[in-house]
C-alpha positions in Angstrom: 65.1 118.5 64.4 66.9 121.9 64.9 70.4 122.6 66.4 68.7 124.0 69.4 67.0 120.6 70.0 70.3 118.8 69.8 71.9 121.0 72.3 69.0 121.6 74.6 70.5 121.8 78.1 67.2 120.5 79.5 67.1 117.3 77.4 66.6 114.3 79.5 69.7 111.8 80.0 69.7 109.2 77.2 70.3 105.5 78.5 73.1 103.7 76.5 74.2 100.1 76.1 77.8 99.0 75.9 79.3 95.8 74.7 82.6 95.7 76.4 84.3 93.2 74.1 87.6 91.5 74.2 88.7 92.7 70.8 86.3 95.6 70.1 83.8 97.5 72.4 80.6 99.3 70.9 78.3 101.7 72.5 74.8 102.1 71.2 71.4 103.8 72.0 67.7 103.6 70.9 66.9 106.2 68.4 63.1 106.4 67.3 62.5 103.0 68.6 65.4 101.3 66.9 69.0 100.6 68.5 71.8 102.3 66.5 75.6 102.3 67.0 77.3 105.5 68.1 80.5 106.3 66.4 83.7 106.3 68.7 86.8 108.5 68.8 88.0 106.4 65.9 85.1 107.4 63.6 83.8 103.8 63.6 81.2 102.0 65.6 84.0 99.4 66.7 86.4 100.8 69.3 89.6 98.4 69.4 89.6 97.3 73.2 93.3 98.4 73.4 94.9 100.8 75.9 98.4 102.2 75.5 100.0 103.9 78.6 102.6 106.3 77.5 106.0 106.9 79.3 104.9 110.3 80.6 101.5 109.5 81.9 99.4 109.7 78.8 96.8 107.2 78.0 95.5 106.4 74.5 92.5 104.1 73.7 91.4 102.5 70.5 93.1 102.5 67.2 95.7 105.2 68.5 96.5 102.6 71.1 96.7 99.7 68.7 99.4 101.5 66.7 101.6 100.9 69.6 101.1 97.3 69.8 104.2 96.3 67.8 106.3 99.4 68.9 105.6 99.4 72.8 104.1 95.8 73.4 104.7 95.9 77.1 102.9 99.0 77.5 100.0 98.4 75.2 97.3 96.2 76.9 94.8 94.4 74.6 92.3 91.7 75.4 92.1 92.9 78.9 88.6 91.4 79.3 90.3 88.0 79.7 92.0 89.3 82.7 89.1 90.6 84.5 88.2 89.1 87.9 91.4 87.0 87.7 94.2 86.4 90.4 97.7 87.1 89.7 98.7 83.4 89.8 96.2 82.4 87.1 97.5 80.5 84.2 95.8 83.0 81.9 98.6 85.4 83.0 101.4 83.3 81.6 99.8 82.4 78.1 101.6 83.8 74.9 101.6 87.6 75.2 104.0 90.5 75.5 103.0 91.7 79.1 104.9 91.8 82.3 102.8 91.4 85.6 103.4 92.6 89.0 104.8 89.4 90.8 102.8 89.4 93.8 101.9 85.6 94.8 98.4 85.3 95.8 97.3 88.9 94.8 93.7 89.1 94.5 94.0 90.9 91.0 95.9 91.0 87.9 98.3 94.3 87.6 100.3 95.1 84.6 103.8 96.1 85.3 104.5 99.2 83.2 107.3 100.6 85.4 106.0 103.4 87.2 102.5 102.6 86.3 101.0 99.4 87.6 97.2 99.4 86.5 94.8 96.6 87.2 92.6 95.0 84.8 89.7 97.0 86.1 91.5 100.3 85.6 92.3 99.3 82.2 88.8 98.4 81.2 87.7 101.7 82.8 89.8 103.7 80.3 87.9 101.8 77.5 84.6 102.7 79.2 85.7 106.3 79.7 86.3 106.5 75.9 82.9 105.1 75.1 81.2 107.3 77.5 83.0 110.4 76.0 81.8 109.3 72.4 78.2 109.0 73.8 78.5 112.4 75.5 79.7 114.2 72.2 76.8 112.7 70.3 74.0 112.7 73.0 74.9 115.6 75.1 73.4 113.9 78.4 74.1 110.2 79.1 71.9 108.4 81.6 72.3 104.8 83.0 74.2 102.1 81.2 73.6 98.4 80.7 76.9 96.6 80.3 77.0 93.1 78.8 79.1 90.4 80.2 79.5 86.6 79.0 77.0 84.3 80.6 79.9 82.3 81.9 81.3 85.3 83.8 81.6 84.2 87.4 80.7 86.6 90.4 84.4 87.9 90.6 84.4 88.8 86.7 80.9 90.4 86.9 82.0 92.5 90.0 85.1 93.5 88.3 82.9 94.7 85.3 80.7 96.7 87.4 83.6 98.3 89.3 85.2 99.4 85.9 81.9 101.0 85.0 81.7 103.1 88.2 85.2 103.8 87.8 84.6 105.4 84.5 81.9 107.5 85.7 78.9 105.5 84.6 75.7 104.7 86.3 75.6 101.0 85.8 71.8 100.0 85.7 72.4 96.3 84.8 74.8 93.7 83.7 73.2 91.7 80.9 74.5 88.5 79.6 75.8 88.8 76.0 73.5 86.0 74.6 70.3 87.3 76.2 71.2 90.6 74.7 71.6 89.1 71.3 68.4 87.4 71.6 66.8 90.6 72.8 68.0 92.4 69.6 66.5 89.6 67.5 63.3 89.4 69.3 62.5 93.0 69.3 64.4 94.0 66.0 63.1 91.0 64.0 59.8 90.3 65.9 60.7 86.6 66.1 59.4 84.1 68.6 60.6 80.6 69.2 63.4 78.4 70.7 66.8 79.7 69.8 70.5 78.7 70.5 72.9 81.7 70.7 76.4 80.8 69.8 78.7 83.6 70.9 82.3 83.4 69.9 83.9 86.5 70.8 87.6 87.5 71.0 88.2 86.0 74.4 85.0 84.2 75.5 82.6 81.6 74.3 78.9 81.4 75.3 76.3 79.0 74.2 72.8 79.7 75.5 69.5 77.9 74.8 66.5 80.2 75.3 62.8 80.7 74.4 61.4 84.0 73.0 57.7 84.1 73.4 55.2 87.2 73.9 57.9 89.3 75.3 59.3 86.8 77.6 62.9 85.7 77.1 63.5 82.6 79.2 66.9 81.2 79.4 66.6 77.3 79.4 70.3 76.6 79.9 73.6 78.1 79.5 77.2 77.0 79.0 80.4 78.1 77.5 84.2 78.9 78.3 85.3 82.3 79.7 88.7 81.6 78.2 88.0 80.7 74.6 87.6 82.9 71.6 89.2 84.5 68.5 92.3 85.3 70.4 93.0 81.6 70.9 92.7 81.2 67.1 95.3 83.8 66.7 97.7 82.0 69.2 97.1 78.8 67.5 98.4 80.2 64.2 101.1 82.3 65.9 102.6 79.2 67.5 102.9 77.8 64.0 104.7 81.0 62.7 107.0 81.0 65.7 107.9 77.5 65.2 108.7 78.2 61.6 110.7 81.3 62.6 112.7 79.3 65.2 113.3 76.5 62.7 114.6 79.0 60.0 116.5 81.4 61.9 116.5 80.6 65.6 114.4 83.8 66.5 113.8 84.5 70.1 110.3 84.9 71.6 110.9 88.5 72.6 108.0 90.7 73.6 108.1 92.7 70.3 108.4 89.4 68.1 105.6 88.0 69.9 103.1 90.9 69.5 104.3 91.3 65.7 103.5 87.6 65.2 100.1 87.7 67.0 99.1 90.8 64.9 100.2 88.9 61.6 98.2 85.8 62.7 95.1 88.1 63.4 95.5 89.7 59.8 95.9 86.1 58.3 92.7 85.1 60.0 90.6 88.2 58.7 92.1 87.6 55.2 91.2 83.9 55.0 87.6 84.8 55.5 87.7 85.8 51.8 90.6 84.1 50.2 92.0 80.5 50.4 95.6 81.3 51.1 97.8 84.0 52.4 101.5 84.9 52.4 103.1 86.7 55.1 106.5 88.3 55.8 107.8 87.4 59.5 111.0 89.0 60.7 114.3 86.8 60.9 116.7 86.8 63.7 119.4 89.2 62.7 117.5 91.2 60.1 115.7 90.2 56.8 112.3 88.5 56.3 110.9 85.0 56.3 108.2 84.0 54.0 105.2 82.2 55.5 102.4 80.6 53.7 99.1 79.7 55.3 96.2 78.1 53.6 92.5 78.1 54.9 92.6 74.3 55.2 95.7 74.7 57.4 94.0 77.4 59.4 90.9 75.3 59.7 93.1 72.4 61.1 94.8 74.7 63.6 91.4 75.9 65.1 89.8 72.6 65.1 90.5 71.7 68.9 89.1 75.0 69.7 85.8 74.5 67.8 85.4 71.1 69.2 85.5 72.7 72.8 82.6 74.8 71.5 80.8 71.7 70.3 81.0 70.0 73.6 79.6 72.9 75.3 76.8 73.2 73.0 75.6 69.7 73.1 75.8 69.9 77.0 73.7 73.1 76.8 71.1 71.1 74.7 70.9 68.3 77.2 70.6 70.8 80.0 67.7 72.4 78.3 65.9 69.0 77.6 65.7 69.8 73.9 67.2 68.4 70.6 69.0 70.4 68.1 65.9 69.7 65.7 63.7 71.4 68.3 65.2 74.7 67.6 63.8 77.4 65.5 67.2 79.1 64.8 70.8 79.6 65.8 72.1 83.1 66.3 75.7 83.9 65.6 77.4 86.6 67.9 80.9 87.8 68.1 83.5 88.7 65.5 85.1 85.1 65.4 81.8 83.7 63.9 82.7 85.5 60.7 85.4 82.7 60.0 83.8 80.3 57.5 84.9 77.1 59.3 83.1 78.4 62.4 79.9 78.8 60.4 80.2 75.3 58.9 81.0 73.9 62.3 77.7 75.5 63.7 75.6 74.1 61.0 77.2 70.6 61.5 76.5 70.7 65.3 72.9 72.1 65.2 71.8 70.7 61.8 70.8 74.1 60.3 72.3 77.1 58.9 72.8 79.9 61.6 71.2 83.3 61.5 73.6 86.2 60.8 71.4 88.9 59.3 72.2 91.4 62.2 75.8 92.2 62.2 77.4 89.8 64.6 79.8 92.4 66.0 76.9 94.9 66.8 74.0 92.6 67.9 75.0 92.6 71.5 75.4 96.3 71.7 72.1 96.6 70.2 70.4 94.3 72.9 72.1 96.3 75.5 70.8 99.6 74.2 67.3 98.0 74.0 67.6 96.9 77.6 68.9 100.4 78.9 66.0 102.0 77.1 63.4 99.7 78.7 65.0 100.1 82.2 65.0 103.9 81.6 61.4 103.9 80.9 60.5 101.4 83.5 58.8 99.4 80.7 57.5 95.7 81.4 57.5 95.2 77.6 60.2 92.4 77.8 60.8 90.1 80.7 64.4 88.8 80.9 64.7 85.4 82.6 68.3 84.4 82.8 69.9 81.6 84.7 72.7 80.7 87.0 75.7 79.0 85.1 77.0 77.1 88.2 75.5 75.7 91.4 76.1 77.7 94.6 76.2 76.4 98.1 77.9 76.1 101.5 80.6 73.6 102.6 79.3 71.2 105.3 81.1 69.3 108.0 83.2 66.8 106.4 83.9 68.8 103.4 80.7 68.1 101.4 78.5 70.7 99.7 74.9 71.7 100.4 73.7 73.2 97.0 71.4 75.9 98.0 70.8 77.5 94.4 71.5 74.8 91.8 72.8 75.6 88.3 70.2 76.7 85.6 68.0 78.5 88.5 66.4 81.5 86.9 67.6 84.7 88.3 67.0 86.8 90.2 66.7 84.1 92.8 66.7 83.5 96.5 66.8 80.4 98.7 67.5 79.7 102.3 68.6 76.5 104.3 68.8 75.8 108.0 71.8 74.2 109.7 72.6 73.5 113.4 75.6 73.1 115.7 77.8 70.0 115.6 79.5 70.2 118.9 78.4 71.0 122.4 79.0 74.6 123.4 79.8 75.7 119.9 79.8 79.5 119.9 80.3 80.3 116.2 80.2 79.2 112.5 82.8 79.5 109.9 80.8 79.7 106.5 82.5 78.9 103.2 80.6 79.8 100.2 81.5 77.7 97.0 80.6 77.5 93.3 80.5 74.3 91.3 78.9 71.0 90.4 81.2 68.4 92.4 80.2 66.8 95.7 83.2 68.0 97.8 84.1 71.7 98.6 87.7 70.9 97.6 86.8 70.2 93.9 84.8 73.4 93.6 85.7 77.1 93.4 85.8 79.0 96.7 83.7 82.2 96.6 83.8 83.7 100.1 84.5 82.9 103.7 82.8 84.6 106.9 82.1 84.0 110.4 79.0 84.2 112.6 80.2 84.6 116.3 78.5 85.2 119.5 76.4 82.1 119.6 75.6 81.1 123.2 76.9 77.9 124.3 74.4 75.1 123.9 74.2 71.5 123.4 74.9 70.2 119.9 71.9 70.5 117.8 70.1 73.1 119.8 71.3 76.3 117.8 69.6 77.1 114.6 71.5 78.9 111.8 69.4 80.0 108.7 71.5 80.8 105.8 69.9 82.8 102.8 71.4 83.2 99.3 70.2 85.9 97.0 71.4 86.4 93.3 70.2 89.6 91.8 69.4 90.5 88.1 73.2 91.2 87.5 74.0 87.6 88.7 75.7 89.2 91.8 75.5 86.9 95.1 74.7 87.9 98.6 74.7 85.8 101.6 73.0 86.3 105.1 73.4 84.0 108.0 71.0 84.3 111.1 71.2 82.6 114.4 67.4 82.2 115.1 67.3 81.8 118.7 69.6 85.0 119.5 68.7 87.1 116.4 72.5 87.5 115.9 73.2 87.8 112.0 75.9 88.6 109.6 75.8 89.2 105.9 78.3 89.5 103.1 78.3 90.9 99.4 80.3 88.1 97.9 83.4 89.4 96.3 85.0 86.1 95.8 88.5 84.9 96.2 90.1 84.8 92.8 92.1 82.4 91.0 89.9 80.9 88.4 92.2 79.1 85.8 91.6 79.2 82.0 89.4 76.3 81.7 88.0 76.1 85.2 84.4 76.8 84.4 84.2 74.3 81.6 86.2 71.7 83.6 83.8 72.0 86.5 80.9 70.6 84.4 83.1 68.0 82.6 84.5 66.8 85.9 81.2 66.7 87.5 80.0 64.3 84.8 83.3 62.2 84.6 83.6 61.7 88.4 79.9 61.7 89.3 79.9 58.2 90.9 83.2 58.6 92.7 82.2 62.1 93.9 78.9 60.7 95.3 80.7 58.0 97.1 83.6 60.4 98.5 80.2 62.6 99.7 78.8 59.8 101.3 82.0 58.8 103.0 82.6 62.3 104.3 78.9 62.6 105.6 79.3 59.0 107.3 82.6 60.3 109.1 80.7 63.3 110.4 77.9 61.0 111.6 80.4 58.5 113.1 82.1 61.4 114.9 78.8 62.4 116.4 78.2 58.7 117.4 81.5 58.6 119.3 81.1 61.8 121.2 77.5 60.7 122.3 78.7 57.3 123.4 81.8 58.6 125.3 79.8 61.3 127.1 77.1 58.5 127.9 79.9 56.1 129.5 81.3 59.1 131.4 78.0 60.1 132.7 76.0 57.0 133.4 78.6 54.2 133.1 77.5 52.8 136.4 74.0 51.6 134.7 76.3 48.9 132.8 77.7 45.7 134.1 81.4 44.9 133.3 80.7 42.8 130.3 78.2 45.4 128.6 80.8 48.0 129.4 83.6 46.1 127.5 81.4 45.6 124.4 80.6 49.2 124.1 84.2 50.3 124.6 85.1 47.7 121.9 82.4 49.1 119.5 83.7 52.6 120.2 87.2 51.4 119.2 86.1 49.8 116.0 84.1 52.6 115.0 87.1 55.2 115.8 89.4 52.6 113.7 86.8 52.8 110.9 86.7 56.6 110.8 90.5 56.6 109.9 90.5 53.5 107.7 87.4 53.2 105.8 87.5 53.4 102.0 83.9 53.2 101.4 80.8 54.6 103.1 79.2 51.2 103.5 82.1 50.1 105.7 81.8 53.0 108.0 78.2 52.7 108.2 78.4 49.1 109.4 80.6 50.2 112.3 78.0 53.0 113.0 75.3 50.5 113.0 77.2 48.2 115.4 77.8 50.9 117.9 74.1 51.8 117.7 72.9 48.2 118.3 75.3 47.8 121.1 74.3 51.0 123.0 70.4 50.5 122.4 69.8 49.0 125.8 72.2 51.5 127.5 70.3 54.4 125.8 66.9 53.3 127.1 68.4 52.8 130.9 69.8 56.4 130.5 66.4 57.8 129.3 64.6 56.1 132.2 67.2 57.5 134.8 66.5 61.0 133.2 62.8 60.8 133.4 62.9 59.5 137.1 65.1 62.3 138.0 62.7 64.8 136.4 59.8 63.3 138.0 61.2 63.2 141.4 59.6 66.0 143.7 57.5 67.3 140.8 53.8 67.9 140.5 52.1 65.8 137.8 51.1 68.9 136.0 54.6 70.0 135.8 55.9 66.8 134.4 53.3 66.7 131.8 54.3 70.2 130.6 57.8 69.1 130.3 57.1 66.0 128.2 54.6 68.0 126.1 57.6 70.5 125.7 59.9 67.7 124.8 57.5 66.3 122.2 57.3 69.6 120.6 61.0 70.0 120.5 61.2 66.5 118.9 58.6 67.4 116.5 60.3 70.8 115.6 63.5 69.0 115.0 62.0 66.4 112.8 60.4 69.0 110.5 64.0 70.2 109.7 65.3 66.7 108.9 66.9 66.4 112.3 66.8 63.5 114.6 66.1 63.8 118.2 69.8 63.3 119.1 70.5 66.6 117.2 72.1 65.0 114.3 71.1 66.6 111.1 70.9 65.2 107.7 71.9 68.6 106.5 75.3 68.8 108.2 76.3 71.8 109.9 78.8 74.3 108.6 82.4 74.0 110.3 82.3 74.4 114.1 84.3 76.6 115.9 
């Protein structure tokens, strides 16, 4: 290759892959059919994911920024990935750290308070991506599309924030790729291995566990799990807490931002050192001057991180159950992420899966390699590899009564789409309020709110006559779009779901744990909520019937029906279980059975009066057709739906 070849202005843009990590970020591309890392501004493949904002508007990224971590900790942002897609009130923002945050209760995004500068997490991440882009430009001359990796357990808000950061950095984001899938892609093409694998990905700030099958160029994810707020940073914090406790006991040291930053750096250095030695001795600052000697053994470090490892083990065992496989069925366990270099982590992985993990590709680089391979395949429009990822959590709509209709269940292969049909709850209802939620619980209040939007302009019709068709679509990046269509009028509304924020540290992991722990209680609560909706419909129908055709009843029958109505109204408020409420519903149904027949006969007589036989037959045929139409959609002739309508307006 000549110098002219390297700087050929007509050279085609080269696709790149970026691992936007919590601790370090890497950019790679495919050269001569193999993925290779590009050196960053620091002269290393690893760019520390640290950004320093100088007092005079200067911005530094990488090792240069990291040097300010102890000198100006409040202006030096590290581990920004943990803040992506989070709200200002999240617990994550209050954990051990040196940052100040803009205090805006209910604000949609985290903003760092640097005085005159108040960058968001997206803007900080964009600075890291700009640096990586510049490194690629310096070495490749022309940069094309990019694939950026994200944890499999990143929710829609976090994925959208990552995509926004890429665009802000001037990158053409072709795809967001789940990190475990990227690692498997690197092993599958680099090592030419097929089989069933677990990818154990413990990075600086996130943990993913994915079970997938590699076979004949198809990468099919069987299940995924993890924790979007668990990683090597938490190991540092666990050690730092011990250090701070020792400092307070020895010299009453205060947790100033400078002290916290210094101790976190010392804890990180201790973690790295204990990979190769059994004991380290650190010098910590004393309050008022001087130094405090702090000794940490590998056994003490292992004890400090034990609760964190157990959290990864629970997620791993759940992922195996979800995939329907046993640990003995696996052909290998792939390690990803710098935190997997810790000796205790590797031993723990072997204990959980019963086999020594694979680590023959550098765990710091393997995700970037997979991203580069995917970018190259997309740029060439190659069908050499088919990636089949899955949804980590179910997506659905809140229904009347507060229940959830899960339209796309968790572990659905993406890209995916599904639709469901709903109807109106009340007479003359002119609109729907739609609430999109994510989670495994049975009630919307126990799941995460993603978005709310309205569909208005529905013509006033009797309850059950309008038809609302709601479509969900999740694209290859895991981003959700929702469309609602009222079929009789053609009125529609769609939304690219940019979720409400506010996911707490352990929310995603807790969603699954709670769904298991509260499964029976949730089902009972859902049954009770649905029964209340059904009871409300029964009351409305019975009261309307009495008002319209009460003259068909003798006084004794009238009293019986009113009594049943009153008992049902009382049961709606006081019933603790669905069975109690169902008994009151059945009682009202039995009491009004003969009344309903008389009303039907009156309606038919009224329709026949003065009409030709052919006209009546046509009306009957139409009514039968409507009834069949309703039944096909799980609806009873009264307009009551087994699939409860979204909230009425």
